[in-house]
């Protein structure tokens, strides 16, 4: 049933209460739904490697990315510290003709393909597991659920749900299209896959394909297809470990309320404890899955262990 468009507060409050995982893994838990991704689940995922073909699910990290400065998010700035020119001119001071190149990159951690950590979103001042946000994430970073605690966990059975092809037209969903539980279930059935505990689910909408064709435009923050607020129960009940999309914001934009901003984030991250990925490139993987009819694979997507970070860039690898 669609939520009351005039009452985001009430809808968020009810969903948070109904789908909370607070205390499920103890008061000291740091990784939320990644607890579902067990050793058995990793063995199941590893057994899916048949052909050995590998797909990077990451966008490029460069200055031609989608960011437009919202919340001071910029595209990566890549700078060379040492170059071949320096080496050829003998400026590096190394003996016997040795030369080299070094470089540095500066970027927001949420500017391209990335994970949202558990310290990224709060609900009425509460962080994941009911902690006080003010005492959890400070100017020193996330003191409790920093992304470094997930560095060893994100590898297992990946499942692609290409909703863009199953539900959309020409492989794409329209801007503002709200993906419901029924759409997710129908797509899984069309692909012949099941979704369950410990899975890492990838939802392709086709939004990135359109950005590649038409230019970035409003890719970063504008209207987009995405998950409906009503999928909160599905996200909780399936007991998936993580979910990622090819969109900037994971959930449908504009959001499904008259005045709201990312309400599904507010339920999924601090209350369900769900790891969310955004701006993943799922197009080449989707084409391969359509060709061979196999929509499950080994997936590894470890965040960088940046101490205290509330997000991380990632280069996910799907291996079939």
CSV table of N, CA, C and O in Angstrom, one decimal, residues 7 35 62 75 96 126 142 161 212 224 279 292-293:
chain,number,residue,atom,x,y,z
A,7,UNK,N,2.5,12.6,5.0
A,7,UNK,CA,3.0,12.3,6.3
A,7,UNK,C,4.3,11.5,6.3
A,7,UNK,O,4.3,10.3,6.7
A,35,UNK,N,26.2,-9.2,9.0
A,35,UNK,CA,26.2,-10.4,9.8
A,35,UNK,C,25.5,-11.6,9.1
A,35,UNK,O,25.8,-12.7,9.4
A,62,UNK,N,37.4,10.2,-12.1
A,62,UNK,CA,38.1,11.3,-12.8
A,62,UNK,C,37.3,12.5,-12.7
A,62,UNK,O,36.2,12.6,-12.2
A,75,UNK,N,34.1,16.0,-8.1
A,75,UNK,CA,34.7,14.9,-8.8
A,75,UNK,C,36.1,14.7,-8.3
A,75,UNK,O,36.7,15.7,-7.8
A,96,UNK,N,71.8,5.3,-11.8
A,96,UNK,CA,71.8,4.3,-12.9
A,96,UNK,C,70.5,4.3,-13.8
A,96,UNK,O,70.0,3.3,-14.1
A,126,UNK,N,19.6,9.4,16.0
A,126,UNK,CA,20.1,8.1,16.4
A,126,UNK,C,20.8,7.5,15.2
A,126,UNK,O,20.4,7.5,14.1
A,142,UNK,N,33.7,8.5,12.2
A,142,UNK,CA,32.8,7.5,12.9
A,142,UNK,C,33.6,6.7,13.9
A,142,UNK,O,34.4,5.8,13.5
A,161,UNK,N,19.4,-8.0,-10.4
A,161,UNK,CA,18.0,-7.8,-10.7
A,161,UNK,C,17.9,-6.7,-11.8
A,161,UNK,O,18.0,-5.5,-11.4
A,212,UNK,N,25.1,8.1,-19.8
A,212,UNK,CA,26.2,7.9,-20.8
A,212,UNK,C,25.8,8.4,-22.2
A,212,UNK,O,26.6,8.9,-23.0
A,224,UNK,N,15.1,10.4,-10.8
A,224,UNK,CA,15.7,9.1,-11.2
A,224,UNK,C,14.8,8.0,-10.7
A,224,UNK,O,14.0,8.1,-9.8
A,279,UNK,N,25.7,4.3,-7.6
A,279,UNK,CA,26.5,4.7,-8.8
A,279,UNK,C,27.3,3.5,-9.3
A,279,UNK,O,28.4,3.7,-9.8
A,292,UNK,N,23.8,-15.3,-21.2
A,292,UNK,CA,24.0,-16.7,-20.8
A,292,UNK,C,22.9,-17.1,-19.8
A,292,UNK,O,22.8,-18.3,-19.4
A,293,UNK,N,22.0,-16.2,-19.4
A,293,UNK,CA,20.8,-16.5,-18.6
A,293,UNK,C,21.2,-16.8,-17.1
A,293,UNK,O,20.4,-17.3,-16.4
